[in-house]
mmCIF file of C-alpha atoms in Angstrom:
data_model
loop_
_atom_site.group_PDB
_atom_site.id
_atom_site.type_symbol
_atom_site.label_atom_id
_atom_site.label_comp_id
_atom_site.label_asym_id
_atom_site.label_seq_id
_atom_site.Cartn_x
_atom_site.Cartn_y
_atom_site.Cartn_z
ATOM 1 C CA UNK N 1 0.204 -0.391 0.327
ATOM 2 C CA UNK N 2 1.922 2.992 -0.655
ATOM 3 C CA UNK N 3 0.818 5.152 2.388
ATOM 4 C CA UNK N 4 1.745 8.849 1.368
ATOM 5 C CA UNK N 5 5.404 9.587 2.300
ATOM 6 C CA UNK N 6 4.590 12.648 4.483
ATOM 7 C CA UNK N 7 1.704 14.256 6.373
ATOM 8 C CA UNK N 8 -0.068 17.018 4.268
ATOM 9 C CA UNK N 9 -1.766 20.144 5.681
ATOM 10 C CA UNK N 10 -5.165 21.337 4.920
ATOM 11 C CA UNK N 11 -3.280 24.568 2.556
ATOM 12 C CA UNK N 12 -0.517 22.327 0.863
ATOM 13 C CA UNK N 13 -3.703 19.824 -0.491
ATOM 14 C CA UNK N 14 -4.922 23.029 -2.311
ATOM 15 C CA UNK N 15 -1.742 24.252 -3.997
ATOM 16 C CA UNK N 16 -1.190 20.405 -4.635
ATOM 17 C CA UNK N 17 -4.560 20.660 -6.464
ATOM 18 C CA UNK N 18 -4.197 23.955 -8.105
ATOM 19 C CA UNK N 19 -0.605 22.920 -8.963
ATOM 20 C CA UNK N 20 -1.903 19.689 -11.108
ATOM 21 C CA UNK N 21 -4.311 21.107 -12.363
ATOM 22 C CA UNK N 22 -7.385 18.948 -10.876
ATOM 23 C CA UNK N 23 -10.374 18.768 -12.535
ATOM 24 C CA UNK N 24 -12.134 15.322 -12.570
ATOM 25 C CA UNK N 25 -14.404 13.615 -10.293
ATOM 26 C CA UNK N 26 -13.288 12.512 -6.784
ATOM 27 C CA UNK N 27 -14.069 8.721 -8.031
ATOM 28 C CA UNK N 28 -11.667 9.395 -11.095
ATOM 29 C CA UNK N 29 -8.847 9.455 -8.704
ATOM 30 C CA UNK N 30 -10.103 7.187 -6.091
ATOM 31 C CA UNK N 31 -10.406 4.340 -8.722
ATOM 32 C CA UNK N 32 -6.790 5.296 -10.140
ATOM 33 C CA UNK N 33 -4.831 5.211 -6.314
ATOM 34 C CA UNK N 34 -6.562 1.560 -6.382
ATOM 35 C CA UNK N 35 -5.666 1.044 -9.701
ATOM 36 C CA UNK N 36 -1.943 1.959 -9.643
ATOM 37 C CA UNK N 37 -1.454 0.804 -6.403
ATOM 38 C CA UNK N 38 -3.255 -2.527 -6.656
ATOM 39 C CA UNK N 39 -0.729 -3.843 -10.073
ATOM 40 C CA UNK N 40 1.828 -2.705 -8.099
ATOM 41 C CA UNK N 41 1.919 -5.592 -5.674
ATOM 42 C CA UNK N 42 0.350 -7.900 -8.261
ATOM 43 C CA UNK N 43 2.948 -7.400 -10.340
ATOM 44 C CA UNK N 44 5.676 -7.526 -7.997
ATOM 45 C CA UNK N 45 4.090 -10.706 -6.574
ATOM 46 C CA UNK N 46 4.405 -12.400 -9.964
ATOM 47 C CA UNK N 47 7.524 -10.676 -10.924
ATOM 48 C CA UNK N 48 9.241 -12.698 -7.820
ATOM 49 C CA UNK N 49 6.970 -15.402 -7.641
ATOM 50 C CA UNK N 50 6.581 -16.577 -11.514
ATOM 51 C CA UNK N 51 8.479 -15.092 -13.888
ATOM 52 C CA UNK N 52 11.639 -16.215 -11.774
ATOM 53 C CA UNK N 53 13.151 -12.427 -10.993
ATOM 54 C CA UNK N 54 13.290 -13.467 -7.476
ATOM 55 C CA UNK N 55 15.839 -11.273 -6.022
ATOM 56 C CA UNK N 56 13.363 -8.519 -3.491
ATOM 57 C CA UNK N 57 16.170 -6.243 -2.878
ATOM 58 C CA UNK N 58 17.299 -5.797 -7.099
ATOM 59 C CA UNK N 59 13.797 -5.490 -7.668
ATOM 60 C CA UNK N 60 13.331 -2.005 -4.850
ATOM 61 C CA UNK N 61 16.881 -0.653 -5.509
ATOM 62 C CA UNK N 62 15.511 -0.327 -9.316
ATOM 63 C CA UNK N 63 12.804 1.384 -8.281
ATOM 64 C CA UNK N 64 14.190 3.386 -6.582
ATOM 65 C CA UNK N 65 16.569 4.619 -9.271
ATOM 66 C CA UNK N 66 14.048 4.749 -11.609
ATOM 67 C CA UNK N 67 12.463 7.313 -9.014
ATOM 68 C CA UNK N 68 15.212 9.227 -8.481
ATOM 69 C CA UNK N 69 15.720 9.977 -12.288
ATOM 70 C CA UNK N 70 12.129 10.479 -13.109
ATOM 71 C CA UNK N 71 11.323 12.787 -10.429
ATOM 72 C CA UNK N 72 14.580 15.126 -11.215
ATOM 73 C CA UNK N 73 13.573 14.662 -14.535
ATOM 74 C CA UNK N 74 9.871 15.465 -13.238
ATOM 75 C CA UNK N 75 11.284 18.384 -11.595
ATOM 76 C CA UNK N 76 12.847 20.405 -14.645
ATOM 77 C CA UNK N 77 9.946 19.512 -17.335
ATOM 78 C CA UNK N 78 6.761 19.839 -15.522
ATOM 79 C CA UNK N 79 5.783 21.800 -12.140
ATOM 80 C CA UNK N 80 4.141 18.824 -10.406
ATOM 81 C CA UNK N 81 7.654 19.401 -8.333
ATOM 82 C CA UNK N 82 7.282 23.523 -7.267
ATOM 83 C CA UNK N 83 6.311 22.073 -3.573
ATOM 84 C CA UNK N 84 9.809 21.935 -3.291
ATOM 85 C CA UNK N 85 10.701 25.319 -3.274
ATOM 86 C CA UNK N 86 8.541 25.696 -0.163
ATOM 87 C CA UNK N 87 10.656 23.286 1.612
ATOM 88 C CA UNK N 88 13.753 25.136 3.339
ATOM 89 C CA UNK N 89 16.089 22.080 3.023
ATOM 90 C CA UNK N 90 19.747 22.329 4.889
ATOM 91 C CA UNK N 91 22.232 20.172 5.099
ATOM 92 C CA UNK N 92 21.809 20.069 9.024
ATOM 93 C CA UNK N 93 18.130 18.841 8.555
ATOM 94 C CA UNK N 94 18.981 16.342 5.869
ATOM 95 C CA UNK N 95 21.597 14.806 7.608
ATOM 96 C CA UNK N 96 18.704 15.037 10.174
ATOM 97 C CA UNK N 97 15.898 14.360 8.992
ATOM 98 C CA UNK N 98 15.706 12.433 5.632
ATOM 99 C CA UNK N 99 18.605 10.273 5.990
ATOM 100 C CA UNK N 100 17.367 8.385 8.568
ATOM 101 C CA UNK N 101 13.823 8.503 6.964
ATOM 102 C CA UNK N 102 15.066 7.512 4.226
ATOM 103 C CA UNK N 103 16.993 4.347 6.013
ATOM 104 C CA UNK N 104 13.784 3.440 7.402
ATOM 105 C CA UNK N 105 11.744 3.954 4.421
ATOM 106 C CA UNK N 106 13.591 1.130 2.466
ATOM 107 C CA UNK N 107 13.885 -1.056 5.015
ATOM 108 C CA UNK N 108 10.395 -0.956 5.034
ATOM 109 C CA UNK N 109 10.617 -1.289 0.781
ATOM 110 C CA UNK N 110 13.149 -4.163 1.234
ATOM 111 C CA UNK N 111 11.309 -6.283 3.911
ATOM 112 C CA UNK N 112 7.654 -5.711 1.990
ATOM 113 C CA UNK N 113 9.459 -6.742 -0.998
ATOM 114 C CA UNK N 114 11.199 -9.896 0.611
ATOM 115 C CA UNK N 115 8.008 -10.649 2.457
ATOM 116 C CA UNK N 116 6.608 -11.660 -1.596
ATOM 117 C CA UNK N 117 8.702 -14.833 -1.614
ATOM 118 C CA UNK N 118 7.086 -16.723 1.311
ATOM 119 C CA UNK N 119 3.657 -15.554 2.128
ATOM 120 C CA UNK N 120 0.477 -15.204 -0.652
ATOM 121 C CA UNK N 121 -0.655 -11.478 -1.700
ATOM 122 C CA UNK N 122 -3.752 -12.710 0.570
ATOM 123 C CA UNK N 123 -2.102 -12.753 3.675
ATOM 124 C CA UNK N 124 0.325 -10.023 3.698
ATOM 125 C CA UNK N 125 -2.871 -7.300 2.936
ATOM 126 C CA UNK N 126 -4.367 -9.409 6.260
ATOM 127 C CA UNK N 127 -0.951 -8.447 8.172
ATOM 128 C CA UNK N 128 -0.948 -5.163 7.037
ATOM 129 C CA UNK N 129 -3.572 -4.254 8.884
ATOM 130 C CA UNK N 130 -2.266 -4.855 12.593
ATOM 131 C CA UNK N 131 -0.350 -1.323 11.150
ATOM 132 C CA UNK N 132 -2.440 1.030 13.038
ATOM 133 C CA UNK N 133 -1.571 -1.305 16.209
ATOM 134 C CA UNK N 134 2.673 -0.539 16.122
ATOM 135 C CA UNK N 135 2.327 2.678 14.999
ATOM 136 C CA UNK N 136 0.426 3.747 18.023
ATOM 137 C CA UNK N 137 2.809 1.848 20.111
ATOM 138 C CA UNK N 138 5.549 3.027 18.123
ATOM 139 C CA UNK N 139 3.834 7.155 18.787
ATOM 140 C CA UNK N 140 3.278 5.551 22.613
ATOM 141 C CA UNK N 141 7.311 5.112 23.315
ATOM 142 C CA UNK N 142 8.152 7.523 21.910
ATOM 143 C CA UNK N 143 6.254 10.179 23.745
ATOM 144 C CA UNK N 144 4.059 11.757 20.595
ATOM 145 C CA UNK N 145 0.661 10.016 21.684
ATOM 146 C CA UNK N 146 -1.557 9.214 24.646
ATOM 147 C CA UNK N 147 -4.084 7.139 23.811
ATOM 148 C CA UNK N 148 -7.557 6.933 25.328
ATOM 149 C CA UNK N 149 -9.039 3.693 26.555
ATOM 150 C CA UNK N 150 -11.307 3.823 23.640
ATOM 151 C CA UNK N 151 -8.490 3.926 21.370
ATOM 152 C CA UNK N 152 -7.186 0.656 22.929
ATOM 153 C CA UNK N 153 -10.046 -0.990 22.189
ATOM 154 C CA UNK N 154 -10.185 0.026 18.882
ATOM 155 C CA UNK N 155 -6.695 -0.801 18.357
ATOM 156 C CA UNK N 156 -6.740 -4.128 20.204
ATOM 157 C CA UNK N 157 -9.948 -5.170 17.644
ATOM 158 C CA UNK N 158 -7.973 -5.016 14.568
ATOM 159 C CA UNK N 159 -4.946 -7.346 16.244
ATOM 160 C CA UNK N 160 -7.705 -9.222 17.503
ATOM 161 C CA UNK N 161 -8.917 -9.750 13.908
ATOM 162 C CA UNK N 162 -5.205 -10.155 12.334
ATOM 163 C CA UNK N 163 -4.807 -12.740 15.285
ATOM 164 C CA UNK N 164 -7.348 -14.553 13.780
ATOM 165 C CA UNK N 165 -7.284 -14.385 9.820
ATOM 166 C CA UNK N 166 -3.639 -15.403 11.196
ATOM 167 C CA UNK N 167 -4.557 -18.238 12.789
ATOM 168 C CA UNK N 168 -6.464 -19.431 9.988
ATOM 169 C CA UNK N 169 -3.578 -19.209 7.386
ATOM 170 C CA UNK N 170 -3.181 -22.266 5.715
ATOM 171 C CA UNK N 171 0.481 -21.887 3.958
ATOM 172 C CA UNK N 172 2.104 -20.136 6.873
ATOM 173 C CA UNK N 173 5.885 -18.901 6.893
ATOM 174 C CA UNK N 174 7.029 -17.975 10.125
ATOM 175 C CA UNK N 175 10.095 -16.540 7.885
ATOM 176 C CA UNK N 176 7.848 -14.308 5.927
ATOM 177 C CA UNK N 177 5.264 -13.325 8.719
ATOM 178 C CA UNK N 178 9.432 -11.846 10.817
ATOM 179 C CA UNK N 179 9.428 -10.135 7.615
ATOM 180 C CA UNK N 180 5.679 -8.697 6.946
ATOM 181 C CA UNK N 181 6.727 -7.653 11.341
ATOM 182 C CA UNK N 182 9.758 -5.799 9.871
ATOM 183 C CA UNK N 183 8.772 -4.328 7.358
ATOM 184 C CA UNK N 184 5.831 -2.804 10.257
ATOM 185 C CA UNK N 185 8.355 -1.185 12.532
ATOM 186 C CA UNK N 186 9.836 -0.203 9.543
ATOM 187 C CA UNK N 187 6.788 2.241 8.522
ATOM 188 C CA UNK N 188 6.315 2.847 11.998
ATOM 189 C CA UNK N 189 9.092 4.240 12.964
ATOM 190 C CA UNK N 190 9.020 6.145 9.301
ATOM 191 C CA UNK N 191 5.532 7.539 10.054
ATOM 192 C CA UNK N 192 6.627 8.730 13.666
ATOM 193 C CA UNK N 193 9.827 9.986 12.994
ATOM 194 C CA UNK N 194 7.823 12.389 10.600
ATOM 195 C CA UNK N 195 5.408 13.880 12.696
ATOM 196 C CA UNK N 196 8.420 14.344 15.021
ATOM 197 C CA UNK N 197 11.209 15.705 13.026
ATOM 198 C CA UNK N 198 9.822 17.324 9.052
ATOM 199 C CA UNK N 199 6.725 18.586 11.109
ATOM 200 C CA UNK N 200 8.628 20.569 14.237
ATOM 201 C CA UNK N 201 10.856 21.904 11.404
ATOM 202 C CA UNK N 202 7.714 23.096 9.429
ATOM 203 C CA UNK N 203 7.847 20.907 6.587
ATOM 204 C CA UNK N 204 4.629 19.861 3.850
ATOM 205 C CA UNK N 205 5.621 17.571 1.406
ATOM 206 C CA UNK N 206 3.514 15.678 -1.084
ATOM 207 C CA UNK N 207 4.249 12.541 -2.124
ATOM 208 C CA UNK N 208 6.201 13.106 -5.386
ATOM 209 C CA UNK N 209 8.435 15.682 -3.024
ATOM 210 C CA UNK N 210 9.347 14.032 -0.211
ATOM 211 C CA UNK N 211 10.092 10.452 -3.010
ATOM 212 C CA UNK N 212 12.734 13.425 -4.693
ATOM 213 C CA UNK N 213 13.891 13.614 -1.730
ATOM 214 C CA UNK N 214 14.179 10.164 0.419
ATOM 215 C CA UNK N 215 14.402 7.895 -3.545
ATOM 216 C CA UNK N 216 18.747 9.075 -3.720
ATOM 217 C CA UNK N 217 18.866 7.608 0.084
ATOM 218 C CA UNK N 218 16.561 4.427 -0.177
ATOM 219 C CA UNK N 219 19.225 3.897 -3.647
ATOM 220 C CA UNK N 220 22.271 3.781 -1.659
ATOM 221 C CA UNK N 221 21.131 2.224 1.115
ATOM 222 C CA UNK N 222 19.791 -0.050 -1.120
ATOM 223 C CA UNK N 223 22.392 -0.936 -3.106
ATOM 224 C CA UNK N 224 24.643 -1.883 0.092
ATOM 225 C CA UNK N 225 21.728 -4.346 0.695
ATOM 226 C CA UNK N 226 21.747 -5.826 -2.442
ATOM 227 C CA UNK N 227 25.512 -6.172 -2.446
ATOM 228 C CA UNK N 228 25.304 -7.655 0.613
ATOM 229 C CA UNK N 229 22.535 -10.528 0.735
ATOM 230 C CA UNK N 230 21.653 -10.864 -3.454
ATOM 231 C CA UNK N 231 24.868 -9.677 -5.277
ATOM 232 C CA UNK N 232 26.416 -13.401 -5.308
ATOM 233 C CA UNK N 233 23.550 -15.339 -7.037
ATOM 234 C CA UNK N 234 22.812 -12.277 -9.284
ATOM 235 C CA UNK N 235 23.730 -13.079 -13.279
ATOM 236 C CA UNK N 236 22.614 -10.329 -15.639
ATOM 237 C CA UNK N 237 20.656 -13.322 -17.837
ATOM 238 C CA UNK N 238 17.995 -13.158 -14.852
ATOM 239 C CA UNK N 239 17.302 -9.360 -16.400
ATOM 240 C CA UNK N 240 17.174 -11.093 -20.084
ATOM 241 C CA UNK N 241 14.707 -14.212 -18.695
ATOM 242 C CA UNK N 242 12.715 -11.683 -17.223
ATOM 243 C CA UNK N 243 12.167 -8.999 -19.406
ATOM 244 C CA UNK N 244 14.072 -6.155 -19.547
ATOM 245 C CA UNK N 245 11.289 -4.841 -20.801
ATOM 246 C CA UNK N 246 8.152 -5.976 -17.846
ATOM 247 C CA UNK N 247 11.306 -4.119 -15.347
ATOM 248 C CA UNK N 248 10.556 -0.854 -16.991
ATOM 249 C CA UNK N 249 6.932 -1.169 -16.856
ATOM 250 C CA UNK N 250 7.346 -2.344 -13.346
ATOM 251 C CA UNK N 251 8.953 1.175 -12.062
ATOM 252 C CA UNK N 252 6.849 3.249 -14.293
ATOM 253 C CA UNK N 253 3.731 1.691 -12.231
ATOM 254 C CA UNK N 254 5.314 2.508 -9.133
ATOM 255 C CA UNK N 255 6.526 5.733 -9.961
ATOM 256 C CA UNK N 256 2.638 6.249 -11.542
ATOM 257 C CA UNK N 257 1.855 4.922 -7.864
ATOM 258 C CA UNK N 258 2.670 8.140 -6.486
ATOM 259 C CA UNK N 259 2.332 10.295 -8.573
ATOM 260 C CA UNK N 260 -1.725 8.886 -8.503
ATOM 261 C CA UNK N 261 -1.201 9.553 -4.368
ATOM 262 C CA UNK N 262 -0.237 12.738 -5.142
ATOM 263 C CA UNK N 263 -3.754 13.700 -7.084
ATOM 264 C CA UNK N 264 -6.430 11.304 -4.938
ATOM 265 C CA UNK N 265 -4.708 13.858 -1.930
ATOM 266 C CA UNK N 266 -5.361 16.995 -3.507
ATOM 267 C CA UNK N 267 -8.717 15.724 -4.896
ATOM 268 C CA UNK N 268 -10.522 14.184 -1.234
ATOM 269 C CA UNK N 269 -10.085 13.971 2.508
ATOM 270 C CA UNK N 270 -7.816 12.625 4.567
ATOM 271 C CA UNK N 271 -10.978 10.198 5.561
ATOM 272 C CA UNK N 272 -11.425 8.851 1.889
ATOM 273 C CA UNK N 273 -8.264 8.063 1.688
ATOM 274 C CA UNK N 274 -8.810 5.685 4.300
ATOM 275 C CA UNK N 275 -11.795 4.533 2.748
ATOM 276 C CA UNK N 276 -10.397 4.167 -0.292
ATOM 277 C CA UNK N 277 -7.078 1.920 1.259
ATOM 278 C CA UNK N 278 -9.799 -0.768 3.064
ATOM 279 C CA UNK N 279 -11.810 -1.083 -0.428
ATOM 280 C CA UNK N 280 -8.805 -1.523 -2.125
ATOM 281 C CA UNK N 281 -6.978 -4.346 -0.117
ATOM 282 C CA UNK N 282 -10.615 -6.285 -0.069
ATOM 283 C CA UNK N 283 -9.960 -5.469 -3.845
ATOM 284 C CA UNK N 284 -6.677 -7.366 -4.041
ATOM 285 C CA UNK N 285 -7.577 -10.422 -1.137
ATOM 286 C CA UNK N 286 -10.106 -11.054 -4.379
ATOM 287 C CA UNK N 287 -7.760 -10.305 -7.088
ATOM 288 C CA UNK N 288 -5.339 -12.597 -5.368
ATOM 289 C CA UNK N 289 -7.655 -15.626 -4.678
ATOM 290 C CA UNK N 290 -8.789 -15.279 -8.780
ATOM 291 C CA UNK N 291 -5.067 -15.232 -9.999
ATOM 292 C CA UNK N 292 -3.214 -17.232 -8.454
ATOM 293 C CA UNK N 293 -6.344 -20.035 -6.808
ATOM 294 C CA UNK N 294 -4.798 -18.666 -2.840
ATOM 295 C CA UNK N 295 -6.610 -19.945 -0.903
ATOM 296 C CA UNK N 296 -8.589 -18.324 2.048
ATOM 297 C CA UNK N 297 -10.387 -20.373 5.061
ATOM 298 C CA UNK N 298 -13.835 -19.103 6.655
ATOM 299 C CA UNK N 299 -12.098 -18.033 10.090
ATOM 300 C CA UNK N 300 -9.429 -15.843 7.460
ATOM 301 C CA UNK N 301 -12.575 -13.748 6.515
ATOM 302 C CA UNK N 302 -13.972 -13.161 9.250
ATOM 303 C CA UNK N 303 -11.062 -11.953 11.067
ATOM 304 C CA UNK N 304 -9.617 -9.822 8.173
ATOM 305 C CA UNK N 305 -14.216 -8.551 8.196
ATOM 306 C CA UNK N 306 -12.973 -7.890 12.097
ATOM 307 C CA UNK N 307 -9.827 -6.475 11.687
ATOM 308 C CA UNK N 308 -11.064 -4.024 7.920
ATOM 309 C CA UNK N 309 -13.864 -2.770 10.610
ATOM 310 C CA UNK N 310 -12.088 -2.012 13.538
ATOM 311 C CA UNK N 311 -9.497 -0.308 11.522
ATOM 312 C CA UNK N 312 -12.461 1.978 10.039
ATOM 313 C CA UNK N 313 -14.096 2.647 13.286
ATOM 314 C CA UNK N 314 -9.900 3.146 14.704
ATOM 315 C CA UNK N 315 -9.735 6.110 11.628
ATOM 316 C CA UNK N 316 -12.989 7.800 11.639
ATOM 317 C CA UNK N 317 -16.594 8.623 14.230
ATOM 318 C CA UNK N 318 -19.792 6.650 12.552
ATOM 319 C CA UNK N 319 -21.321 10.735 11.817
ATOM 320 C CA UNK N 320 -18.139 11.223 9.640
ATOM 321 C CA UNK N 321 -18.214 7.390 7.471
ATOM 322 C CA UNK N 322 -21.822 8.525 6.621
ATOM 323 C CA UNK N 323 -21.092 12.408 5.704
ATOM 324 C CA UNK N 324 -18.371 11.335 3.516
ATOM 325 C CA UNK N 325 -20.181 7.522 2.201
ATOM 326 C CA UNK N 326 -22.554 10.520 0.857
ATOM 327 C CA UNK N 327 -19.977 11.960 -0.919
ATOM 328 C CA UNK N 328 -19.723 8.308 -3.009
ATOM 329 C CA UNK N 329 -22.363 6.403 -4.563
ATOM 330 C CA UNK N 330 -20.324 3.503 -5.786
ATOM 331 C CA UNK N 331 -18.104 3.827 -2.941
ATOM 332 C CA UNK N 332 -21.729 3.293 -0.292
ATOM 333 C CA UNK N 333 -22.946 0.809 -2.682
ATOM 334 C CA UNK N 334 -19.732 -1.584 -2.514
ATOM 335 C CA UNK N 335 -19.340 -1.092 1.258
ATOM 336 C CA UNK N 336 -22.919 -1.878 2.003
ATOM 337 C CA UNK N 337 -23.054 -5.255 -0.327
ATOM 338 C CA UNK N 338 -18.683 -5.861 1.523
ATOM 339 C CA UNK N 339 -21.049 -5.608 4.833
ATOM 340 C CA UNK N 340 -23.889 -7.796 2.988
ATOM 341 C CA UNK N 341 -21.784 -10.418 2.672
ATOM 342 C CA UNK N 342 -20.336 -10.418 5.754
ATOM 343 C CA UNK N 343 -23.566 -11.183 7.689
ATOM 344 C CA UNK N 344 -24.489 -13.575 5.359
ATOM 345 C CA UNK N 345 -20.376 -15.653 4.831
ATOM 346 C CA UNK N 346 -19.485 -14.482 8.918
#
């Protein structure tokens, strides 16, 4: 799922919208983000599992090289990265904030790709539902959060749902499970560091601008990890077997995901973004079942359903949900059908 790389204020949302020239219906941007997000995940899984390019760290390194070159090109030829002029980047701030956050982002990406070697796409998405719990724990340890009893109860419901879904997993791998936990840990620390360091410095960056700064750091970090972990077994003929065109398309789609997230954030609210994420995850699980024939037990459906419902109510109140969904008739109908399906097939 890549999520937006940095929190965006209301004012910067308006700047992104004006800068990108957004004029279409919000449903277009919701659909684009869901499409590119799920396509990126499914494409990565296909490359690593089916196409035989079993080098997830090298694949991540290639993504960051592509992102570095693409953001540099866009900065020189378009206005999509004009937001970087509002960032007062100094050598001290770059060393104190961008480098450590970039390293954490690199660790998150590497773990997220490594896990495809061991777990199904459907089960990975179920485990990712626990991200609010890991983020809350890190924020609490950091001193940023002092959760109420209600918030803790909502988080525990999410964890309970994920545990039930894990207990029902047919093809379980402890190594894949720990890689996914590592990815969640890296991502949670990264999010908290963004709030602590970037926000205190008065920096607001949209996902594309943050990628402009973080991609080079991630590329360098991934190069060292790839050299230590995969370079000895890597053969240049593996690129020919997989297809250079497929690798190029894979990196391009991953980059388009970042652009679509800029458009989505500029046109919708944070609540719609979270609701869209829930819908995206459900569609991804369904796609995994249809494409790879992933076996999902009834107890997994039950546990994942609990986790998703708890996540939605963790992010918002019932009144906010009604107001947000009312603006998206198609989303309202889909959620209604999902709820009905969960009632019929617990």
